[in-house]
Short mmCIF file of C-alpha atoms in Angstrom, two decimals:
data_model
loop_
_atom_site.label_atom_id
_atom_site.label_comp_id
_atom_site.label_asym_id
_atom_site.label_seq_id
_atom_site.Cartn_x
_atom_site.Cartn_y
_atom_site.Cartn_z
CA MET A 17 29.92 -21.78 28.01
CA THR A 18 32.20 -18.49 26.77
CA SER A 19 35.77 -18.81 27.20
CA VAL A 20 37.36 -15.94 28.83
CA ARG A 21 39.58 -13.58 26.37
CA ALA A 22 43.08 -14.17 27.00
CA ALA A 23 44.41 -10.44 27.21
CA PRO A 24 47.32 -9.27 25.31
CA HIS A 25 50.93 -8.94 27.04
CA ARG A 26 51.93 -5.01 27.88
CA ALA A 27 54.67 -2.62 27.84
CA ALA A 28 54.11 0.73 27.93
CA PHE A 29 56.86 4.05 28.47
CA PRO A 30 57.25 7.65 27.33
CA ALA A 31 58.31 8.79 23.90
CA LEU A 32 58.49 10.69 21.24
CA GLY A 33 56.58 13.34 24.25
CA THR A 34 53.45 10.89 23.78
CA THR A 35 52.87 7.60 25.32
CA ALA A 36 54.49 4.41 23.62
CA VAL A 37 52.02 1.30 23.98
CA LEU A 38 53.15 -2.46 22.86
CA LEU A 39 50.32 -4.77 22.88
CA VAL A 40 52.27 -8.66 21.92
CA THR A 41 50.38 -12.09 21.44
CA ASP A 42 53.39 -14.06 22.59
CA GLY A 43 54.33 -13.07 26.47
CA ALA A 44 57.76 -14.40 25.29
CA ALA A 45 58.47 -11.72 22.53
CA LEU A 46 57.55 -8.95 24.88
CA ALA A 47 61.11 -8.41 25.70
CA ASP A 48 62.64 -7.80 22.68
CA GLY A 49 60.30 -6.10 21.69
CA GLU A 50 60.43 -3.31 23.98
CA ARG A 51 63.60 -3.66 23.06
CA LEU A 52 62.92 -3.19 19.25
CA LEU A 53 60.56 -0.69 19.81
CA ARG A 54 62.88 1.74 22.14
CA ALA A 55 65.43 1.22 19.30
CA GLY A 56 63.13 2.40 16.62
CA LEU A 57 61.23 5.37 18.57
CA ALA A 58 65.05 6.01 19.80
CA GLU A 59 65.70 6.51 16.05
CA VAL A 60 63.27 7.83 15.44
CA ASP A 61 63.65 10.87 17.71
CA ALA A 62 67.28 11.24 16.58
CA ALA A 63 66.17 11.51 12.56
CA TYR A 64 63.30 13.64 12.89
CA SER A 65 62.65 15.31 16.83
CA ARG A 66 61.03 19.20 15.58
CA PHE A 67 62.31 20.21 18.66
CA ARG A 68 66.42 18.62 19.20
CA ASP A 69 69.00 20.75 17.81
CA ASP A 70 70.76 17.86 16.44
CA SER A 71 68.30 16.38 14.83
CA GLU A 72 68.53 15.11 11.07
CA LEU A 73 65.55 17.15 10.29
CA VAL A 74 66.44 20.91 12.46
CA ARG A 75 70.29 19.88 10.42
CA LEU A 76 68.47 20.26 7.23
CA ALA A 77 67.60 23.20 7.22
CA ALA A 78 71.51 24.31 7.06
CA HIS A 79 70.91 22.85 3.77
CA GLU A 80 67.98 24.51 2.82
CA GLY A 81 67.40 25.24 -1.30
CA ARG A 82 70.20 22.84 -2.10
CA ALA A 83 69.73 18.82 -2.76
CA THR A 84 71.11 17.02 0.40
CA ALA A 85 71.84 13.16 0.99
CA VAL A 86 69.06 12.18 3.76
CA SER A 87 68.82 9.03 6.12
CA PRO A 88 66.66 5.94 4.97
CA LEU A 89 64.55 6.78 7.99
CA LEU A 90 64.20 10.81 7.14
CA ALA A 91 63.60 9.71 3.56
CA GLU A 92 60.61 7.11 4.26
CA ALA A 93 59.04 9.15 6.64
CA LEU A 94 59.14 12.50 4.10
CA GLN A 95 57.70 9.93 1.61
CA ALA A 96 55.38 9.20 3.56
CA ALA A 97 54.26 12.60 4.34
CA LEU A 98 54.22 13.73 0.96
CA ARG A 99 52.34 10.94 -0.64
CA ALA A 100 49.91 11.52 2.51
CA ALA A 101 50.18 15.65 1.72
CA ALA A 102 48.26 14.60 -1.79
CA ALA A 103 45.77 11.74 -1.09
CA THR A 104 44.84 14.85 1.25
CA ASP A 105 44.33 17.32 -1.60
CA GLY A 106 47.60 19.17 0.57
CA LEU A 107 45.05 19.53 3.66
CA VAL A 108 48.01 17.73 6.61
CA ASP A 109 51.13 18.98 4.78
CA PRO A 110 54.45 19.13 6.02
CA THR A 111 55.22 22.79 5.21
CA VAL A 112 52.98 24.00 8.18
CA GLY A 113 56.95 23.88 10.63
CA GLN A 114 56.79 27.93 10.19
CA ALA A 115 52.47 28.32 11.29
CA MET A 116 52.88 26.16 14.31
CA ILE A 117 56.18 28.14 15.25
CA ASP A 118 53.65 31.13 14.73
CA LEU A 119 50.98 29.77 16.77
CA GLY A 120 53.44 29.32 19.68
CA TYR A 121 53.71 25.65 19.39
CA ASP A 122 58.08 25.95 19.05
CA ARG A 123 59.70 23.43 21.08
CA ASP A 124 58.67 19.66 23.19
CA PHE A 125 54.46 20.38 24.08
CA ALA A 126 55.72 18.71 28.05
CA LEU A 127 57.12 22.12 28.07
CA VAL A 128 54.84 24.64 27.06
CA SER A 129 52.45 22.60 28.94
CA ALA A 130 54.95 23.06 32.17
CA HIS A 131 52.93 26.00 33.91
CA GLY A 132 49.41 26.06 32.42
CA HIS A 133 48.13 26.20 29.21
CA HIS A 134 51.13 27.20 27.66
CA PRO A 135 51.72 28.07 30.72
CA SER A 136 54.82 30.07 30.96
CA GLY A 137 53.32 32.49 28.77
CA SER A 138 55.81 32.35 26.62
CA THR A 139 57.25 31.19 23.18
CA ALA A 140 61.15 29.35 23.25
CA SER A 141 61.31 32.57 21.28
CA GLY A 142 60.58 34.57 24.22
CA ALA A 143 57.91 36.00 23.35
CA SER A 144 54.74 36.63 25.07
CA ALA A 145 52.02 33.61 24.64
CA THR A 146 49.31 36.94 25.14
CA ASP A 147 51.01 38.94 23.20
CA SER A 148 49.59 40.24 19.55
CA ALA A 149 50.55 36.35 17.04
CA PRO A 150 51.94 37.30 13.66
CA ALA A 151 48.97 36.72 11.29
CA PRO A 152 48.28 33.08 10.08
CA ARG A 153 50.00 32.47 6.73
CA PRO A 154 49.13 29.97 4.02
CA ALA A 155 52.24 26.50 4.50
CA PRO A 156 54.01 27.55 1.28
CA GLY A 157 52.74 24.33 -0.40
CA TRP A 158 53.86 20.46 0.50
CA TRP A 159 54.76 19.69 -3.70
CA ARG A 160 57.53 22.43 -3.36
CA VAL A 161 60.19 19.62 -1.69
CA ARG A 162 61.79 17.58 -3.75
CA LEU A 163 62.74 13.89 -2.92
CA ASP A 164 64.29 11.39 -4.84
CA ALA A 165 63.18 8.06 -2.72
CA GLU A 166 65.84 6.00 -4.61
CA THR A 167 68.64 8.64 -4.08
CA ARG A 168 67.75 9.43 -0.92
CA GLN A 169 68.27 13.38 -2.08
CA VAL A 170 66.07 16.18 -0.58
CA VAL A 171 65.84 19.65 -1.39
CA VAL A 172 64.03 21.74 1.11
CA PRO A 173 63.34 25.39 -0.92
CA ARG A 174 64.28 28.22 1.45
CA GLY A 175 62.33 29.30 4.31
CA VAL A 176 59.93 25.98 4.61
CA ARG A 177 60.06 24.63 7.79
CA LEU A 178 59.13 21.48 8.40
CA ASP A 179 56.96 19.67 10.68
CA LEU A 180 56.34 15.87 10.06
CA GLY A 181 54.45 15.52 13.83
CA SER A 182 51.54 14.11 11.22
CA THR A 183 51.67 11.30 9.90
CA GLY A 184 55.62 11.14 11.60
CA LYS A 185 54.30 9.32 14.60
CA ALA A 186 52.11 7.25 12.54
CA TYR A 187 55.02 6.45 10.17
CA ALA A 188 56.77 5.81 12.75
CA ALA A 189 53.90 2.56 14.45
CA ASP A 190 53.39 1.36 11.70
CA ARG A 191 57.68 0.58 10.87
CA ALA A 192 57.76 -0.82 14.86
CA ALA A 193 55.11 -3.42 14.59
CA ALA A 194 56.27 -4.36 11.55
CA ARG A 195 59.74 -5.16 13.29
CA VAL A 196 58.15 -6.21 15.63
CA ALA A 197 55.89 -8.76 14.39
CA ALA A 198 58.95 -10.55 12.99
CA LEU A 199 59.69 -11.84 16.54
CA GLY A 200 56.40 -14.18 15.25
CA CYS A 201 54.17 -12.84 17.53
CA GLY A 202 50.51 -10.80 17.05
CA VAL A 203 51.88 -6.71 17.74
CA LEU A 204 49.74 -3.64 18.05
CA VAL A 205 51.46 -0.81 18.41
CA SER A 206 49.99 2.95 19.59
CA LEU A 207 51.84 5.68 20.31
CA GLY A 208 49.71 8.24 21.48
CA GLY A 209 46.29 6.93 20.48
CA ASP A 210 47.68 6.57 16.72
CA LEU A 211 48.18 2.48 16.63
CA ALA A 212 49.08 0.22 13.97
CA THR A 213 48.64 -3.89 14.39
CA ALA A 214 50.71 -6.47 12.33
CA GLY A 215 50.97 -9.94 12.15
CA PRO A 216 47.47 -12.59 13.63
CA ALA A 217 45.53 -10.38 16.63
CA PRO A 218 44.48 -12.16 19.04
CA GLU A 219 41.73 -14.32 20.07
CA GLY A 220 38.33 -11.43 19.38
CA GLY A 221 40.44 -8.71 18.59
CA TRP A 222 42.03 -6.33 19.97
CA LEU A 223 39.97 -3.86 22.31
CA VAL A 224 40.55 -0.51 21.49
CA GLY A 225 38.83 2.25 23.49
CA VAL A 226 38.23 5.24 21.45
CA GLY A 227 37.53 8.91 22.86
CA ASP A 228 39.12 11.93 23.04
CA ASP A 229 41.82 11.92 25.55
CA HIS A 230 44.68 8.59 24.75
CA ARG A 231 45.11 8.03 28.17
CA ALA A 232 42.58 7.34 30.01
CA ALA A 233 39.19 7.12 28.17
CA ALA A 234 35.50 9.08 29.05
CA PRO A 235 32.25 7.56 30.30
CA GLY A 236 30.27 6.75 27.19
CA ASP A 237 33.55 5.97 25.06
CA PRO A 238 32.86 3.13 22.56
CA VAL A 239 35.40 0.54 22.60
CA VAL A 240 36.04 -1.23 19.12
CA THR A 241 37.48 -4.36 18.13
CA ILE A 242 40.40 -3.96 15.20
CA ARG A 243 41.22 -7.57 13.49
CA SER A 244 44.32 -6.30 11.49
CA GLY A 245 45.04 -2.59 9.95
CA ALA A 246 45.84 0.77 12.33
CA LEU A 247 43.37 3.44 13.98
CA ALA A 248 44.35 6.43 14.34
CA THR A 249 42.81 9.98 16.45
CA SER A 250 42.90 13.27 15.72
CA SER A 251 41.34 15.26 18.66
CA VAL A 252 41.40 19.37 18.91
CA THR A 253 41.10 18.60 23.18
CA GLN A 254 44.89 17.81 23.80
CA ARG A 255 47.30 19.42 22.91
CA ALA A 256 45.97 22.93 23.14
CA TRP A 257 46.97 26.60 24.23
CA ARG A 258 46.17 30.02 24.41
CA ARG A 259 47.86 32.16 21.81
CA GLY A 260 47.06 36.00 21.25
CA GLY A 261 43.47 35.98 23.50
CA ARG A 262 42.33 33.05 21.75
CA ALA A 263 42.37 28.62 22.52
CA VAL A 264 44.53 27.43 19.72
CA HIS A 265 45.38 23.41 19.10
CA HIS A 266 47.97 21.94 17.01
CA ILE A 267 45.93 20.79 14.25
CA VAL A 268 46.64 23.37 11.02
CA ASP A 269 45.62 24.07 8.14
CA PRO A 270 48.04 24.29 4.82
CA ARG A 271 45.35 27.02 3.39
CA THR A 272 45.72 29.35 5.87
CA GLY A 273 48.47 28.49 8.38
CA ASP A 274 45.28 29.06 11.53
CA VAL A 275 43.68 26.55 13.26
CA PRO A 276 40.52 24.73 11.36
CA ALA A 277 36.58 26.54 11.66
CA PRO A 278 35.52 24.16 14.78
CA VAL A 279 33.26 22.03 13.53
CA TRP A 280 34.49 18.04 14.45
CA ARG A 281 36.42 18.04 17.81
CA THR A 282 37.60 14.64 17.68
CA VAL A 283 38.07 12.44 14.22
CA THR A 284 38.67 8.51 14.34
CA VAL A 285 39.98 6.83 10.99
CA ALA A 286 40.38 3.10 10.05
CA ALA A 287 42.58 2.15 7.61
CA ARG A 288 45.20 0.02 5.69
CA SER A 289 48.12 1.75 7.75
CA CYS A 290 48.60 3.67 10.87
CA VAL A 291 49.62 6.35 8.13
CA ASP A 292 46.52 6.52 5.90
CA ALA A 293 44.45 6.59 8.96
CA ASN A 294 46.02 9.55 10.58
CA ALA A 295 46.06 11.48 7.71
CA ALA A 296 42.48 10.84 7.08
CA ALA A 297 41.52 11.72 10.74
CA THR A 298 43.64 15.01 10.85
CA ALA A 299 42.36 16.20 6.68
CA ALA A 300 38.95 15.34 8.32
CA ILE A 301 39.35 18.16 11.68
CA VAL A 302 40.65 19.89 8.85
CA ARG A 303 37.99 19.81 6.03
CA GLY A 304 35.33 20.23 8.93
CA ASP A 305 32.27 20.52 6.85
CA GLY A 306 31.25 18.13 4.22
CA ALA A 307 34.84 15.20 6.34
CA ASP A 308 31.91 13.37 6.80
CA ALA A 309 31.16 12.36 3.40
CA TRP A 310 34.77 12.70 1.73
CA LEU A 311 36.22 9.72 4.06
CA ASP A 312 32.35 7.75 2.84
CA GLY A 313 33.51 8.60 -0.37
CA ALA A 314 36.92 7.21 0.43
CA GLY A 315 35.55 4.40 2.01
CA LEU A 316 37.73 4.77 4.82
CA PRO A 317 35.52 3.24 8.15
CA ALA A 318 35.31 6.46 10.84
CA ARG A 319 33.75 8.24 14.09
CA LEU A 320 33.37 11.59 13.64
CA VAL A 321 32.26 13.99 16.84
CA GLY A 322 31.97 17.38 16.39
CA HIS A 323 32.01 20.18 18.86
CA ASP A 324 28.32 20.17 19.66
CA GLY A 325 28.92 16.36 20.77
CA ARG A 326 26.77 14.71 17.83
CA VAL A 327 28.54 11.35 16.51
CA VAL A 328 28.56 10.66 13.03
CA THR A 329 29.93 6.94 11.46
CA VAL A 330 30.96 6.38 8.60
CA GLY A 331 32.40 3.94 5.83
CA GLY A 332 31.29 0.73 7.31
CA TRP A 333 32.02 1.66 10.84
CA ARG A 334 29.45 -0.09 13.30
CA SER A 335 27.99 1.69 15.75
CA HIS A 336 25.91 0.22 18.16
CA ALA A 337 24.34 3.73 19.24
CA VAL B 25 88.13 87.80 -55.21
CA SER B 26 86.54 84.71 -54.70
CA GLN B 27 88.49 83.43 -51.50
CA PRO B 28 89.33 79.06 -52.00
CA THR B 29 87.44 77.10 -49.93
CA ASP B 30 87.84 73.25 -48.85
CA ARG B 31 84.20 72.33 -49.21
CA HIS B 32 83.78 69.66 -51.98
CA GLN B 33 79.74 69.61 -52.05
CA PRO B 34 77.63 72.05 -52.55
CA ARG B 35 75.33 73.23 -49.17
CA HIS B 36 72.39 71.15 -50.86
CA VAL B 37 73.86 67.58 -50.43
CA ASP B 38 75.43 68.32 -46.61
CA ARG B 39 71.62 69.10 -45.74
CA ARG B 40 70.44 65.56 -46.93
CA ASP B 41 72.93 63.56 -45.10
CA GLN B 42 72.65 65.66 -42.70
CA GLY B 43 68.66 64.74 -43.10
CA MET B 44 69.46 61.29 -43.66
CA ARG B 45 72.34 60.57 -40.45
CA ARG B 46 68.87 62.22 -38.19
CA GLN B 47 66.98 59.69 -39.84
CA ARG B 48 69.17 56.44 -38.77
CA LEU B 49 69.56 57.71 -35.83
CA VAL B 50 65.81 57.46 -35.78
CA THR B 51 65.77 54.40 -36.46
CA GLN B 52 67.92 52.40 -34.66
CA ALA B 53 66.67 54.50 -31.26
CA ALA B 54 63.37 53.08 -32.61
CA ALA B 55 64.22 49.74 -33.15
CA GLY B 56 66.48 49.25 -29.23
CA GLY B 57 63.40 50.28 -27.81
CA ALA B 58 61.22 47.91 -29.21
CA THR B 59 63.39 45.48 -28.19
CA ALA B 60 63.55 46.77 -24.79
CA LEU B 61 60.15 47.08 -24.85
CA ALA B 62 59.88 42.91 -25.77
CA LEU B 63 62.32 42.18 -23.02
CA LEU B 64 60.63 43.70 -20.46
CA PHE B 65 57.89 42.28 -21.39
CA GLY B 66 58.73 38.58 -21.86
CA TRP B 67 60.40 38.69 -18.64
CA VAL B 68 57.56 40.06 -16.53
CA PHE B 69 55.17 37.65 -18.22
CA ALA B 70 58.28 34.75 -17.20
CA GLN B 71 57.46 35.50 -13.50
CA PRO B 72 56.28 32.67 -11.62
CA ALA B 73 53.08 33.21 -9.54
CA PRO B 74 53.27 34.47 -6.43
CA ALA B 75 53.78 31.73 -4.08
CA PRO B 76 50.68 30.89 -1.51
CA ALA B 77 52.27 32.54 1.65
CA ALA B 78 53.09 35.66 -0.19
CA ASP B 79 49.61 36.25 -1.23
CA PRO B 80 48.72 38.66 1.09
CA GLY B 81 44.16 38.18 0.13
CA GLN B 82 45.34 35.12 2.48
CA GLN B 83 47.10 36.67 5.43
CA LYS B 84 43.67 37.18 7.42
CA ALA B 85 42.61 33.89 9.88
CA PRO B 86 40.40 31.63 8.14
CA ALA B 87 37.13 33.65 6.17
CA ALA B 88 33.80 32.36 5.82
CA LYS B 89 35.12 31.27 2.32
CA LYS B 90 38.30 28.72 2.47
CA PRO B 91 40.60 29.19 -0.60
CA PRO B 92 40.81 25.97 -1.86
CA ALA B 93 43.58 23.03 -1.11
CA THR B 94 47.88 24.75 -1.47
CA LYS B 95 47.82 22.19 -4.39
CA LYS B 96 50.54 21.38 -6.95
CA PRO B 97 50.94 22.37 -9.78
CA ALA B 98 48.79 19.30 -11.86
CA ALA B 99 51.76 19.21 -15.12
CA LYS B 100 54.14 18.04 -12.01
CA LYS B 101 54.57 14.17 -10.99
CA PRO B 102 53.92 13.87 -7.25
CA ALA B 103 57.51 14.51 -5.56
CA ALA B 104 57.12 11.08 -3.66
CA GLY B 105 55.01 7.40 -4.56
CA THR B 106 53.67 5.95 -7.29
CA GLU B 107 49.74 6.64 -8.97
CA GLU B 108 48.88 3.08 -7.48
CA ASP B 109 49.68 3.73 -4.06
CA ALA B 110 48.26 7.68 -4.08
CA GLY B 111 45.54 6.87 -2.59
CA LEU B 112 44.37 6.55 1.54
CA LYS B 113 43.66 2.33 2.00
CA ALA B 114 40.87 1.53 3.65
CA PRO B 115 41.48 -1.25 6.28
CA GLU B 116 40.83 -4.93 5.27
CA GLU B 117 38.26 -4.89 7.93
CA ALA B 118 35.78 -2.24 9.61
CA PRO B 119 36.01 -1.93 13.47
CA VAL B 120 33.27 -3.47 15.35
CA GLU B 121 31.63 -1.48 18.65
CA GLU B 122 31.74 -3.33 20.83
CA PRO B 123 27.74 -3.63 22.07
CA PRO B 124 27.47 -1.38 25.78
CA GLN B 125 27.95 -3.60 28.47
CA GLU B 126 25.84 -3.87 31.78
CA GLU B 127 28.17 -5.83 33.85
CA ALA B 128 31.44 -4.80 33.59
CA ALA B 129 33.37 -5.08 31.07
CA PRO B 130 36.75 -6.49 30.39
CA PRO B 131 38.46 -3.04 30.09
CA PRO B 132 40.18 -2.61 26.71
CA ASP B 133 44.06 -3.32 25.51
CA THR B 134 44.36 -0.08 24.97
CA GLN B 135 43.32 3.52 23.97
CA SER B 136 43.21 5.55 20.53
CA GLY B 137 42.12 9.25 21.15
CA GLY B 138 43.94 12.59 21.14
CA SER B 139 47.14 13.25 21.75
#
């Protein structure tokens, strides 16, 4: 006789321009957990949204070139971003903000895609999406950003625009999972498909579908079991639009300021934390050729899907394919 | 009758003084020029290398041969974090794919994918 697996208790709501999902092993903790998650994500949005004029990150631009004290949350998110940049040899770089704007990603993507793939045909700055885009330029470089984690003083050089998008959401997932787990239950927090777990896993582990889109599984998408740590997926199939007569997306190669060469379509990585998993997945998309060997060498279990549909698993990812 | 003059020294002494003054001027000008050149070279070589963003060789979109990743100067300390937590950490357990189900399998708890 096989035991019936009890599904975890679930809450989902829109947040940070994507979907937030909370799973808990104890139904009694769901309401409090959701309240903690919503509050935490509101803090994150106020601290480092790129699209809110009143966010701390946007206001930080007015102090460029000068040491400025920032909130503990922004300091921690910046520290996570800079650490991810160092660990990926600069392939995931928070100084790609201007490159993102040059590619046309200058507002919340919900607005960008409200009228088609860049449906309004214009960027927030008024330039037509089909206008000739500015020539891509390499990111200034993450090491130019100075952060003293103890005093929370940060110096952003003149002309450097920060974008914590890649690691910011993952850091928010790690932070929220730890907070909700303090209620005394097992927790999984997913923000747009980047998920972090904390506390004891449910019997049989967390069942997670893996694919191109976090909103819906496609036929043939595998389901994996994880019991701890985190899982993140980067994909060029989402948040894509047209710019200057060509298809572009939200993943930028800091070395060029442009979209990376099309080698991997979707990369899913498991790691100890969601920040690490997200950084590795994004770095793999940017790295292109050789990313599978790089992930394997780092001991990170990963599943890579090429633009031609081939699937490669490395780092101990146990596949049935 | 010779007229009295105010010349106190013979003419050849006067010429010698003029020559010495001229030589002193040349020496001072040469020293000044050398100093200016030294300062100029010092200033030129003290300039930092151009930032990647200003490198005109990198302004075109992805070339066949990619430049190296933007790396921080090796001599500088990392801006954040410590050496021991610098790398990406592997999970305690790797994900395990569920075997393909012939019958209707329970749906996953959630989905990981691009967003």
